[in-house]
Coordinates of C-alpha atoms in Angstrom, one line a residue:
Chain A
M23 CA -0.2 43.2 -59.4
T24 CA -2.7 45.0 -56.9
L25 CA -4.3 46.3 -60.3
F26 CA -4.7 42.8 -62.0
N27 CA -6.5 41.9 -58.6
K28 CA -8.7 44.8 -58.4
E29 CA -9.8 43.9 -62.1
I30 CA -10.9 40.3 -61.4
S31 CA -12.6 40.9 -58.4
P32 CA -16.0 41.9 -59.1
I33 CA -16.7 38.5 -61.1
K34 CA -15.1 36.7 -57.9
A35 CA -17.5 39.2 -55.7
K36 CA -20.4 38.3 -57.7
Q37 CA -19.7 34.4 -57.4
K38 CA -19.1 34.7 -53.8
A39 CA -22.4 37.1 -53.0
T40 CA -24.5 34.6 -55.0
S41 CA -23.1 31.5 -53.0
I42 CA -23.7 33.2 -50.0
I43 CA -27.7 34.0 -51.4
V44 CA -27.9 30.7 -52.5
S45 CA -26.6 29.3 -48.8
I46 CA -28.8 31.6 -47.0
L47 CA -31.9 30.3 -49.1
R48 CA -30.7 27.1 -48.2
W49 CA -31.0 27.3 -44.6
A50 CA -34.2 29.2 -44.4
F51 CA -35.7 26.7 -46.3
L52 CA -34.1 24.1 -44.0
L53 CA -35.2 25.5 -40.9
L54 CA -38.6 26.4 -41.7
V55 CA -39.5 22.6 -42.9
G56 CA -37.1 21.5 -40.1
Y57 CA -39.4 23.3 -37.3
I58 CA -42.5 21.8 -38.8
I59 CA -40.7 18.1 -38.6
I60 CA -39.5 19.1 -35.0
Y61 CA -42.6 20.6 -33.6
P62 CA -44.3 17.9 -32.5
L63 CA -41.2 16.7 -30.1
I64 CA -40.9 20.6 -28.7
Y65 CA -44.8 20.2 -27.9
M66 CA -44.8 16.7 -26.7
L67 CA -42.0 18.0 -24.1
S68 CA -43.7 21.2 -23.3
V69 CA -46.9 19.5 -22.6
S70 CA -45.9 16.6 -20.9
F71 CA -44.5 18.3 -18.2
R72 CA -47.2 21.2 -17.8
H73 CA -49.4 21.3 -14.7
V74 CA -53.6 21.2 -15.0
Y75 CA -53.9 25.0 -14.4
D76 CA -51.6 25.7 -17.2
F77 CA -54.3 23.9 -19.9
E78 CA -56.8 26.6 -19.3
D79 CA -54.5 29.5 -19.3
Q80 CA -54.4 31.2 -22.6
T81 CA -51.4 33.1 -21.7
V82 CA -49.0 29.7 -21.5
V83 CA -48.1 28.7 -24.9
W84 CA -44.4 27.0 -25.1
I85 CA -43.3 27.6 -21.7
S86 CA -45.6 26.2 -18.8
K87 CA -45.7 28.2 -15.1
H88 CA -46.4 25.2 -13.1
Y89 CA -44.2 22.0 -13.9
T90 CA -45.4 18.6 -12.6
F91 CA -44.3 15.0 -13.0
D92 CA -47.6 13.6 -12.3
N93 CA -48.5 13.5 -16.2
M94 CA -45.3 11.4 -16.6
S95 CA -46.3 8.9 -13.6
I96 CA -49.7 8.5 -15.2
A97 CA -48.1 7.8 -18.2
W98 CA -45.4 5.5 -16.8
K99 CA -48.4 3.7 -14.8
A100 CA -50.8 3.4 -17.6
L101 CA -48.0 1.7 -20.2
Q102 CA -47.2 -0.4 -17.6
Y103 CA -43.5 0.5 -18.7
P104 CA -41.0 -1.3 -17.1
I105 CA -43.2 -5.0 -18.0
G106 CA -44.2 -3.4 -21.3
L107 CA -40.9 -2.2 -22.2
L108 CA -39.4 -6.0 -21.3
N109 CA -42.2 -7.5 -23.4
T110 CA -41.7 -5.4 -26.3
L111 CA -38.2 -6.1 -26.2
K112 CA -38.7 -10.0 -25.9
T113 CA -41.0 -9.8 -28.7
E114 CA -40.9 -7.3 -31.0
I115 CA -37.3 -6.5 -30.7
V116 CA -36.2 -10.0 -31.0
S117 CA -38.1 -10.9 -33.9
G118 CA -37.2 -7.8 -35.4
L119 CA -33.5 -9.0 -35.2
I120 CA -34.0 -12.5 -36.1
E121 CA -36.0 -11.3 -39.4
V122 CA -32.9 -9.2 -40.5
V123 CA -30.6 -12.5 -40.1
S124 CA -33.4 -14.7 -42.1
C125 CA -34.0 -11.9 -44.7
S126 CA -30.4 -11.7 -45.4
V127 CA -29.9 -15.6 -45.8
F128 CA -32.7 -15.6 -48.4
A129 CA -31.5 -12.7 -50.3
Y130 CA -28.2 -14.2 -50.7
G131 CA -29.8 -17.1 -52.4
L132 CA -31.7 -14.7 -54.8
A133 CA -28.9 -12.5 -55.6
R134 CA -26.2 -15.2 -55.9
F135 CA -27.4 -18.7 -57.5
D136 CA -29.2 -19.4 -60.3
F137 CA -31.9 -22.3 -60.3
K138 CA -35.5 -22.6 -62.0
E139 CA -37.8 -21.3 -59.3
K140 CA -35.6 -18.3 -59.3
K141 CA -38.3 -16.1 -61.6
L142 CA -41.3 -17.2 -59.8
L143 CA -39.6 -16.4 -56.6
M144 CA -38.6 -12.9 -57.6
F145 CA -42.3 -12.2 -58.8
F146 CA -43.5 -13.2 -55.0
L147 CA -40.8 -11.0 -53.7
I148 CA -42.5 -8.2 -55.5
L149 CA -45.7 -9.1 -54.6
T150 CA -45.3 -9.4 -50.8
I151 CA -44.0 -5.8 -51.3
L152 CA -47.5 -5.0 -53.1
I153 CA -49.7 -7.0 -51.2
P154 CA -50.0 -5.2 -47.8
T155 CA -50.1 -7.7 -44.4
N156 CA -53.4 -5.6 -43.7
M157 CA -54.9 -7.6 -46.4
I158 CA -54.6 -11.2 -45.3
M159 CA -54.7 -10.5 -41.3
I160 CA -57.5 -12.4 -40.6
P161 CA -56.6 -15.5 -41.8
L162 CA -53.3 -14.9 -40.5
M163 CA -54.6 -14.1 -37.3
L164 CA -56.7 -17.7 -37.3
N165 CA -54.1 -19.4 -38.7
M166 CA -51.8 -18.2 -35.5
R167 CA -55.3 -19.2 -33.2
Y168 CA -55.0 -23.1 -35.2
F169 CA -51.3 -22.8 -36.1
D170 CA -51.2 -26.0 -38.8
C171 CA -48.7 -27.0 -41.6
L172 CA -50.8 -27.4 -44.5
G173 CA -53.1 -29.2 -42.6
I174 CA -50.9 -32.2 -41.5
L175 CA -51.6 -31.3 -37.6
K176 CA -55.3 -31.2 -38.1
L177 CA -55.3 -34.7 -40.0
I178 CA -53.0 -35.8 -37.0
G179 CA -55.2 -34.3 -34.4
N180 CA -58.5 -36.1 -36.3
I181 CA -56.9 -39.5 -36.2
I182 CA -55.7 -39.1 -32.3
G183 CA -59.1 -37.4 -31.4
T184 CA -57.7 -34.4 -30.2
D185 CA -56.8 -31.0 -31.2
I186 CA -52.9 -30.8 -31.0
R187 CA -52.8 -27.6 -33.2
P188 CA -51.1 -25.1 -31.1
N189 CA -52.7 -21.6 -30.0
L190 CA -49.3 -18.9 -30.7
L191 CA -51.7 -16.1 -30.0
N192 CA -50.6 -14.5 -26.7
T193 CA -47.2 -16.0 -27.4
P194 CA -43.8 -14.6 -28.9
W195 CA -43.9 -17.3 -31.3
A196 CA -46.8 -15.2 -33.4
F197 CA -44.0 -13.1 -34.0
Y198 CA -41.0 -15.2 -34.0
L199 CA -42.3 -17.9 -36.7
P200 CA -43.1 -15.5 -39.6
S201 CA -39.5 -13.6 -38.9
I202 CA -37.7 -17.0 -39.0
L203 CA -39.4 -18.0 -42.3
G204 CA -38.6 -14.0 -43.6
V205 CA -42.3 -13.6 -43.9
G206 CA -42.7 -10.8 -41.0
L207 CA -43.2 -7.0 -40.9
K208 CA -42.0 -5.7 -44.0
A209 CA -39.7 -8.6 -44.9
G210 CA -40.2 -8.2 -48.9
L211 CA -38.6 -4.6 -48.7
F212 CA -35.5 -5.8 -46.8
I213 CA -34.8 -9.0 -48.6
F214 CA -35.5 -6.9 -51.6
I215 CA -32.9 -4.1 -49.9
F216 CA -30.1 -7.0 -49.6
V217 CA -30.7 -8.3 -52.8
Q218 CA -30.1 -5.4 -54.2
F219 CA -27.0 -4.6 -52.3
Y220 CA -25.7 -8.2 -52.6
K221 CA -25.7 -7.8 -56.4
G222 CA -23.8 -4.8 -56.6
M223 CA -21.1 -6.2 -54.3
P224 CA -17.7 -7.4 -56.6
K225 CA -18.1 -11.4 -57.3
E226 CA -14.6 -11.7 -57.7
L227 CA -14.1 -12.2 -53.8
E228 CA -16.7 -14.9 -53.6
E229 CA -15.1 -16.4 -56.3
A230 CA -11.5 -16.2 -54.8
A231 CA -13.2 -18.0 -51.8
S232 CA -14.5 -20.6 -53.5
I233 CA -11.6 -21.4 -55.5
D234 CA -9.9 -21.7 -52.0
G235 CA -12.1 -24.6 -51.2
A236 CA -15.0 -22.4 -49.4
G237 CA -18.2 -24.1 -49.9
P238 CA -21.4 -21.4 -50.3
I239 CA -22.3 -21.7 -46.7
K240 CA -18.6 -20.9 -45.6
T241 CA -18.3 -17.9 -47.9
F242 CA -21.5 -16.3 -47.0
L243 CA -20.4 -16.5 -43.5
S244 CA -16.6 -15.1 -43.9
I245 CA -16.9 -13.1 -46.8
V246 CA -20.4 -11.8 -47.8
V247 CA -21.4 -10.8 -44.1
P248 CA -18.8 -9.2 -43.0
S249 CA -17.9 -6.8 -46.0
S250 CA -21.8 -6.0 -46.0
G251 CA -22.0 -4.4 -43.0
V252 CA -23.7 -1.2 -44.0
A253 CA -26.4 -3.0 -45.8
F254 CA -26.9 -4.6 -42.0
L255 CA -27.0 -1.6 -40.0
T256 CA -29.7 0.0 -42.2
V257 CA -31.9 -3.2 -42.2
T258 CA -31.7 -3.3 -38.9
I259 CA -32.3 0.0 -38.1
F260 CA -35.5 0.4 -40.4
S261 CA -36.4 -3.5 -38.5
V262 CA -36.2 -2.4 -35.1
I263 CA -38.3 1.0 -35.7
W264 CA -40.7 -0.7 -37.7
H265 CA -41.0 -3.4 -35.0
W266 CA -41.3 -1.1 -31.9
N267 CA -43.7 1.2 -33.9
D268 CA -46.1 -1.8 -35.3
S269 CA -49.4 -1.6 -33.6
Y270 CA -51.3 -3.5 -36.2
L271 CA -49.8 -7.2 -35.7
C272 CA -49.6 -6.5 -32.2
E273 CA -53.6 -5.6 -31.6
M274 CA -54.4 -8.6 -33.5
Y275 CA -51.8 -11.4 -31.7
F276 CA -51.7 -9.8 -28.6
T277 CA -54.8 -9.6 -26.4
N278 CA -54.1 -9.4 -23.0
S279 CA -50.3 -8.9 -22.7
D280 CA -48.5 -5.9 -22.2
I281 CA -46.9 -4.8 -25.0
L282 CA -46.2 -1.1 -25.5
A283 CA -47.6 -0.4 -28.8
V284 CA -50.9 -1.9 -27.5
N285 CA -50.8 -0.1 -24.4
L286 CA -50.2 3.1 -26.2
S287 CA -53.1 2.6 -29.0
K288 CA -55.7 2.2 -25.9
I289 CA -54.1 5.0 -23.8
Y290 CA -57.2 7.3 -23.7
N291 CA -58.9 4.4 -22.1
K292 CA -56.3 3.9 -19.6
V293 CA -55.7 7.2 -18.6
S294 CA -59.4 7.6 -17.8
A295 CA -58.6 5.0 -15.1
F296 CA -56.8 7.4 -13.3
G297 CA -59.2 9.8 -13.1
L298 CA -58.9 12.2 -16.1
D299 CA -61.7 13.0 -18.3
Q300 CA -60.3 12.0 -21.8
Y301 CA -62.1 14.8 -23.6
A302 CA -60.9 17.7 -21.3
N303 CA -57.7 19.2 -22.2
S304 CA -55.5 18.5 -19.2
S305 CA -55.8 14.6 -20.3
S306 CA -53.7 15.5 -23.6
G307 CA -50.6 16.1 -21.0
A308 CA -50.9 12.1 -19.9
V309 CA -51.2 11.3 -23.3
M310 CA -48.3 13.3 -24.9
A311 CA -46.4 12.0 -21.9
A312 CA -47.1 8.7 -23.3
C313 CA -46.2 9.0 -26.5
L314 CA -42.8 10.7 -25.5
L315 CA -42.1 7.6 -22.8
F316 CA -43.1 5.6 -26.1
I317 CA -40.4 6.9 -28.5
L318 CA -37.9 7.8 -25.9
P319 CA -35.9 4.2 -26.5
M320 CA -35.7 4.7 -30.2
L321 CA -35.0 8.2 -29.9
I322 CA -31.9 7.1 -27.5
M323 CA -31.2 4.6 -30.3
Y324 CA -31.2 7.1 -33.0
C325 CA -28.5 9.4 -31.2
I326 CA -26.2 6.8 -30.7
L327 CA -26.5 5.6 -34.1
Q328 CA -27.3 8.5 -36.3
K329 CA -23.9 9.3 -37.3
N330 CA -23.4 5.6 -38.7
F331 CA -26.8 5.4 -40.2
I332 CA -26.9 8.5 -42.0
K333 CA -23.4 7.5 -43.3
S334 CA -24.6 4.4 -44.3
I335 CA -27.8 5.5 -46.4
D336 CA -25.2 7.5 -48.6
R337 CA -23.2 4.1 -49.3
V338 CA -25.7 1.2 -49.3
G339 CA -27.6 2.4 -52.6
I340 CA -30.5 0.6 -52.0
V341 CA -31.9 0.7 -55.3
G342 CA -28.4 -0.7 -56.6
Chain B
M23 CA -28.8 -37.4 -77.2
G24 CA -28.1 -33.3 -77.4
I25 CA -31.1 -32.8 -75.7
K26 CA -30.0 -35.2 -72.8
I27 CA -26.5 -33.6 -72.2
K28 CA -28.3 -30.2 -72.2
K29 CA -30.6 -31.0 -69.5
K30 CA -27.7 -32.0 -67.1
K31 CA -26.1 -29.3 -65.9
R32 CA -22.3 -29.6 -65.3
G33 CA -21.3 -30.7 -61.6
V34 CA -20.8 -27.6 -60.5
E35 CA -23.8 -25.6 -61.7
A36 CA -26.3 -28.5 -60.6
L37 CA -24.4 -28.2 -56.7
K38 CA -24.7 -24.3 -57.2
S39 CA -28.4 -24.6 -58.1
R40 CA -28.7 -27.2 -55.1
Y41 CA -27.1 -24.4 -52.6
G42 CA -29.4 -21.7 -53.6
R43 CA -32.4 -23.5 -53.6
L44 CA -31.0 -24.7 -49.9
F45 CA -30.9 -20.8 -49.1
V46 CA -34.2 -19.6 -50.1
L47 CA -36.1 -23.1 -48.9
P48 CA -37.0 -21.8 -45.5
W49 CA -38.4 -18.7 -47.2
E50 CA -40.3 -20.9 -50.0
I51 CA -42.3 -22.7 -46.6
G52 CA -42.8 -19.2 -45.2
L53 CA -44.1 -17.7 -48.2
I54 CA -46.8 -20.5 -48.8
L55 CA -47.9 -20.9 -44.8
F56 CA -48.2 -17.1 -44.3
F57 CA -48.6 -15.6 -47.9
V58 CA -50.1 -17.6 -50.4
M59 CA -52.4 -19.5 -48.0
P60 CA -53.7 -16.6 -46.4
I61 CA -54.3 -14.9 -49.6
I62 CA -56.3 -17.7 -50.5
N63 CA -58.3 -18.0 -47.5
S64 CA -59.0 -14.1 -47.3
I65 CA -60.0 -14.5 -51.1
R66 CA -62.5 -17.3 -49.9
Y67 CA -63.8 -15.6 -46.8
A68 CA -64.7 -12.5 -48.9
F69 CA -66.9 -15.1 -51.2
S70 CA -68.3 -16.9 -48.4
D71 CA -70.7 -16.6 -45.1
V72 CA -68.1 -17.0 -42.5
R73 CA -69.2 -18.6 -38.7
I74 CA -66.9 -18.8 -35.9
V75 CA -67.1 -22.5 -34.5
S76 CA -64.8 -24.3 -32.2
G77 CA -61.6 -25.6 -33.9
G78 CA -61.7 -23.2 -36.6
V79 CA -64.3 -21.1 -39.1
D80 CA -66.9 -22.7 -41.1
T81 CA -67.3 -21.5 -44.6
K82 CA -70.2 -21.9 -46.9
F83 CA -69.9 -20.4 -50.6
V84 CA -72.4 -17.5 -50.9
G85 CA -70.9 -16.0 -54.4
F86 CA -71.4 -11.9 -54.5
K87 CA -73.1 -11.7 -51.7
W88 CA -70.9 -9.5 -49.6
F89 CA -69.8 -7.5 -52.3
D90 CA -73.3 -6.5 -53.3
Y91 CA -74.1 -5.4 -49.6
I92 CA -71.1 -3.2 -49.4
I93 CA -71.8 -1.4 -53.1
N94 CA -75.5 -1.2 -52.9
Q95 CA -76.4 -1.1 -49.4
D96 CA -73.5 0.6 -47.1
P97 CA -73.4 4.1 -48.3
D98 CA -70.6 4.5 -45.8
Y99 CA -68.5 2.2 -47.5
L100 CA -68.6 4.1 -50.8
N101 CA -67.8 7.4 -49.6
R102 CA -65.1 6.5 -47.5
L103 CA -63.6 4.7 -51.0
K104 CA -64.0 7.8 -52.5
D105 CA -62.2 9.8 -49.9
A106 CA -59.7 6.8 -50.0
V107 CA -58.9 7.1 -53.5
G108 CA -58.8 10.9 -53.6
V109 CA -56.6 11.2 -50.9
F110 CA -54.2 8.7 -52.4
L111 CA -54.1 10.6 -55.9
V112 CA -53.5 13.9 -54.4
Q113 CA -50.9 12.6 -51.8
L114 CA -48.9 10.6 -53.7
P115 CA -47.5 13.2 -56.5
I116 CA -46.9 15.8 -53.5
I117 CA -45.5 13.3 -51.1
L118 CA -42.9 12.2 -54.2
A119 CA -42.3 15.9 -55.0
L120 CA -41.5 17.2 -51.7
S121 CA -39.1 14.2 -50.6
L122 CA -37.4 14.6 -53.9
I123 CA -36.8 18.4 -53.4
L124 CA -35.7 17.7 -49.6
A125 CA -33.3 15.1 -50.2
I126 CA -31.7 16.7 -53.2
V127 CA -30.9 19.8 -50.7
L128 CA -29.8 17.7 -47.7
N129 CA -27.5 15.9 -50.4
Q130 CA -25.6 19.2 -51.2
K131 CA -22.6 19.7 -49.1
F132 CA -22.8 22.5 -46.8
K133 CA -21.9 23.0 -43.2
G134 CA -24.2 21.4 -40.2
R135 CA -25.3 19.0 -42.9
I136 CA -25.1 15.8 -40.7
V137 CA -27.3 17.8 -38.0
M138 CA -29.9 19.0 -40.6
R139 CA -30.1 15.3 -41.6
A140 CA -30.9 13.9 -38.5
I141 CA -33.5 16.2 -37.6
Y142 CA -35.0 15.3 -41.1
F143 CA -34.9 11.5 -40.7
L144 CA -36.7 12.1 -37.2
P145 CA -40.0 11.3 -38.3
V146 CA -39.1 7.8 -39.5
I147 CA -38.7 7.0 -35.5
I148 CA -41.6 8.9 -34.4
A149 CA -44.1 9.3 -37.4
T150 CA -46.5 6.0 -36.3
G151 CA -50.0 6.5 -37.2
V152 CA -51.1 6.0 -33.3
I153 CA -48.8 9.2 -32.1
I154 CA -49.8 11.3 -35.3
D155 CA -53.2 10.7 -34.2
Y156 CA -52.8 11.8 -31.0
L157 CA -51.2 14.7 -31.8
S158 CA -54.3 15.8 -34.0
K159 CA -56.4 15.1 -31.2
S160 CA -54.6 17.0 -29.0
G161 CA -55.4 20.0 -31.1
M162 CA -52.0 20.1 -32.3
I163 CA -52.0 19.1 -35.9
I164 CA -55.6 19.4 -37.7
G165 CA -56.6 16.5 -39.7
A166 CA -57.2 18.2 -42.8
T167 CA -56.9 15.2 -44.9
S168 CA -59.5 13.4 -43.0
G169 CA -62.2 15.4 -44.0
E170 CA -62.4 17.3 -40.4
T171 CA -62.8 21.4 -40.9
A172 CA -59.6 23.2 -39.9
G173 CA -59.2 24.3 -36.7
T174 CA -56.2 25.5 -34.9
Y175 CA -52.8 25.0 -35.4
G176 CA -52.2 24.1 -31.7
N177 CA -52.5 27.0 -29.0
M178 CA -49.1 27.5 -30.0
I179 CA -49.3 29.3 -33.5
N180 CA -52.6 30.7 -34.1
F181 CA -53.0 30.2 -38.1
D182 CA -56.5 31.1 -38.0
K183 CA -56.1 34.5 -36.1
I184 CA -53.5 35.6 -38.6
L185 CA -55.4 34.7 -41.5
E186 CA -58.6 36.5 -40.1
N187 CA -56.4 39.8 -39.7
L188 CA -55.6 39.1 -43.6
G189 CA -59.2 40.1 -44.5
L190 CA -59.5 37.2 -46.9
P191 CA -62.8 35.6 -47.3
D192 CA -63.6 32.3 -45.0
E193 CA -63.3 30.2 -47.5
L194 CA -59.8 31.1 -48.9
N195 CA -59.0 30.9 -44.8
E196 CA -60.1 27.7 -44.3
L197 CA -58.5 26.4 -47.9
I198 CA -55.1 27.9 -46.3
A199 CA -55.7 26.7 -43.1
G200 CA -56.3 23.1 -44.7
Y201 CA -53.0 23.5 -47.0
I202 CA -50.6 24.4 -44.0
S203 CA -52.0 21.2 -41.8
G204 CA -51.9 19.4 -44.9
I205 CA -48.2 20.3 -45.1
F206 CA -47.6 19.2 -41.7
N207 CA -49.0 16.0 -42.1
L208 CA -47.2 15.3 -45.7
L209 CA -44.0 16.0 -44.5
W210 CA -44.1 13.7 -41.7
N211 CA -44.7 11.2 -44.4
C212 CA -41.7 11.9 -45.9
G213 CA -38.7 10.4 -43.6
I214 CA -38.2 7.1 -45.6
Q215 CA -38.6 8.5 -48.9
I216 CA -36.3 11.3 -48.1
I217 CA -33.4 8.4 -47.2
L218 CA -34.5 6.7 -50.1
F219 CA -33.9 9.2 -52.6
I220 CA -30.7 10.4 -50.9
S221 CA -29.4 7.0 -51.4
G222 CA -30.2 6.8 -55.1
L223 CA -28.7 10.4 -55.3
Q224 CA -25.5 9.1 -54.0
S225 CA -25.1 6.1 -56.4
I226 CA -25.3 8.5 -59.5
P227 CA -21.9 8.9 -60.4
D228 CA -19.9 12.9 -60.0
S229 CA -18.3 12.6 -63.4
L230 CA -21.9 13.2 -65.2
Y231 CA -22.4 16.3 -63.3
E232 CA -18.9 17.5 -64.3
V233 CA -19.4 16.8 -67.8
A234 CA -22.5 19.0 -67.6
K235 CA -20.7 21.7 -66.1
V236 CA -18.1 21.4 -68.8
E237 CA -21.0 21.5 -71.6
G238 CA -22.6 24.6 -69.9
C239 CA -25.5 23.1 -68.7
S240 CA -27.8 25.1 -66.3
K241 CA -29.1 23.7 -62.6
W242 CA -32.3 23.3 -64.2
E243 CA -30.8 21.3 -67.3
E244 CA -28.9 19.4 -64.8
F245 CA -31.7 18.0 -62.7
W246 CA -33.9 17.3 -65.7
Y247 CA -31.2 15.1 -68.2
I248 CA -29.2 13.6 -65.3
T249 CA -30.9 13.5 -62.1
F250 CA -34.3 12.7 -62.8
P251 CA -33.3 10.2 -65.6
M252 CA -30.6 8.7 -63.0
L253 CA -33.3 8.3 -60.3
G254 CA -35.6 6.1 -62.6
Q255 CA -35.4 2.8 -60.6
N256 CA -35.1 4.8 -57.2
I257 CA -38.2 6.3 -58.1
L258 CA -40.0 3.4 -58.8
L259 CA -39.5 2.0 -55.3
V260 CA -40.2 4.9 -53.6
M261 CA -43.7 5.4 -55.4
V262 CA -44.4 1.8 -54.6
Y263 CA -43.2 2.4 -50.8
T264 CA -45.3 5.4 -50.9
M265 CA -48.5 3.7 -52.4
I266 CA -48.5 0.9 -49.7
D267 CA -48.0 3.6 -47.1
L268 CA -51.0 5.4 -48.3
I269 CA -53.2 2.3 -48.3
T270 CA -52.2 0.8 -45.1
T271 CA -52.9 4.1 -43.1
R272 CA -55.7 3.5 -40.4
K273 CA -58.2 5.5 -41.9
Y274 CA -61.2 5.1 -44.2
I275 CA -61.8 1.7 -45.1
M276 CA -58.8 0.3 -43.3
S277 CA -59.9 1.3 -39.9
M278 CA -63.6 0.1 -40.8
A279 CA -62.5 -3.3 -41.6
F280 CA -60.1 -3.5 -38.9
E281 CA -63.1 -2.7 -36.4
L282 CA -65.4 -4.9 -37.9
M283 CA -63.0 -7.6 -37.6
S284 CA -61.2 -7.2 -34.2
G285 CA -64.4 -5.5 -32.6
Q286 CA -67.1 -7.6 -33.9
Q287 CA -65.2 -10.6 -35.7
V288 CA -67.1 -10.4 -39.0
Y289 CA -64.5 -12.0 -41.1
D290 CA -66.5 -12.3 -44.1
K291 CA -67.8 -8.8 -44.9
S292 CA -64.3 -7.4 -43.9
S293 CA -62.7 -9.3 -46.3
A294 CA -64.9 -8.4 -48.7
M295 CA -64.5 -4.6 -47.9
L296 CA -60.5 -5.0 -47.8
W297 CA -60.5 -6.7 -51.3
L298 CA -62.8 -4.3 -53.0
Y299 CA -60.9 -1.7 -51.7
F300 CA -57.4 -3.2 -52.7
L301 CA -58.8 -4.0 -56.2
I302 CA -60.0 -0.5 -56.8
I303 CA -56.8 1.2 -55.8
G304 CA -54.9 -1.2 -57.4
V305 CA -56.0 -0.7 -60.4
F306 CA -55.0 3.0 -59.9
M307 CA -51.7 1.8 -58.7
A308 CA -51.0 -0.4 -62.2
I309 CA -52.4 2.5 -64.3
I310 CA -49.5 4.8 -62.6
L311 CA -47.2 2.4 -62.5
A312 CA -47.4 1.6 -66.1
V313 CA -47.4 5.0 -67.4
Y314 CA -44.5 5.6 -65.3
N315 CA -42.7 2.8 -66.9
K316 CA -43.8 3.9 -70.3
L317 CA -43.1 7.2 -70.6
C318 CA -39.9 7.5 -68.2
L319 CA -38.1 4.1 -67.7
K320 CA -38.4 2.9 -71.1
R321 CA -37.3 6.1 -72.5
W322 CA -34.1 6.5 -70.3
S323 CA -32.9 3.1 -70.4

């Protein structure tokens, strides 16, 4: 028995050796690349709490010799943090959540029903993904400034004699309205993800529900929505993160409200108002602190949801 | 008679199609209001003189005046366009390959996979254009892709010093430093792509790999004959996503047009700039997608 074992062991040993080598190589690769990815986060943390003295000190690399909360407090004030956070939640995050709901509904219509214009609508869906919002930003902004529905309001205004077209700039409606209508930030991609997911779902459940007398709307609410939690989670996380990070549209639509992303994109000017030279090394402490404050809520959300998120990515099958 | 019967759908079908329309009706309105109309308007602005008047804008058709101006009289535009197209063509394949490799590695089963994945998805959260800009401004990363010469990799790792000590010629040093910082920027653009690829990899049935193992395929063959073809649609989606991501980053022409638009409120010239840019990039996009469709998707299906 022992002899037999000895005979077979070289092959096993070889297998074991290769598997060890593979896993060592894998870890080396992953750690190296992972280091590059996580590096900016460590850098932000390190610089945010660094005292002015240490910026000129060549010996300070990772760990500062003097710690300070000055950078943080400047960044806090420059970002208008509490108000900015509240405004961002009220406009960006709410519209991000609205977008998830509306996109899921429209995607269901595209995935499960047949009607004449469907091909055309699918074509437009691809177009909305392909043509970036940046291309049409000017008319979009003008559209928000003088909001109108195919010239109807202008016509009425001409008859009455006063301009009744509302100005949606600087109001959250500039974000809500496109989100409700499913044409907000990256909505095309979200609808696409939902369509692919619904198409991959077995039809039998829905058919059974409709035989039992449930209408399409009830079927959607009580069968489809509860069984597509994975898709909802993925899209919600993407939507919230992209809305949070978006500064293009924010800068266009909000010229005088405190939105975190807008304040962050003007942070160099804002920081210099606190007596920091924006070209000096030391101002990067406050700037990095602002970046850290900006990503902090998303980081917390990510930490809470990441396990579910990673699992959902395994199962959502975005391309079907 | 026969045609009449054909035209009239059966009751349930008609009801179903009516419900389908009901589901997408708001979206159709949104498409017209916030997509089709703005596109038409934006193209109109590119071909006209736009003046801002009270109650909107006043447009006067001028033909190709702005395009002519941009191409023949604005040297900055053509240079930026060249840079943008160059970066687009170089970065697209690298990002695709890099994120596919990372996705395959992260998709393998090993201990600590969850932690690793959590780290690799971080760029999705942090990688906004603004923050990357600040990081490079503060000296942490060098904007090799934005045409600046390579500097130091922050004060934490001094790649320049290491490279100097190697005794290589200066041009080579600069090239290597450029690549190192380039890798950083590229890796940070890979977050979503890795996620999309992993979700695609998960949808490939295990049985295919088992068959391959029984038949005695090498890992390399497994990749080329199973993984790669099965990811066909997935690669298409990632490709499209990456393309859009690359052309909308706030650099080159995007930043130029944006400044004109929001800073100086010049709507006509900036529209023309954007559309010319999109047209030229669009030609490249169409060629790449067509070639991919012909060479890969058609063969695999």
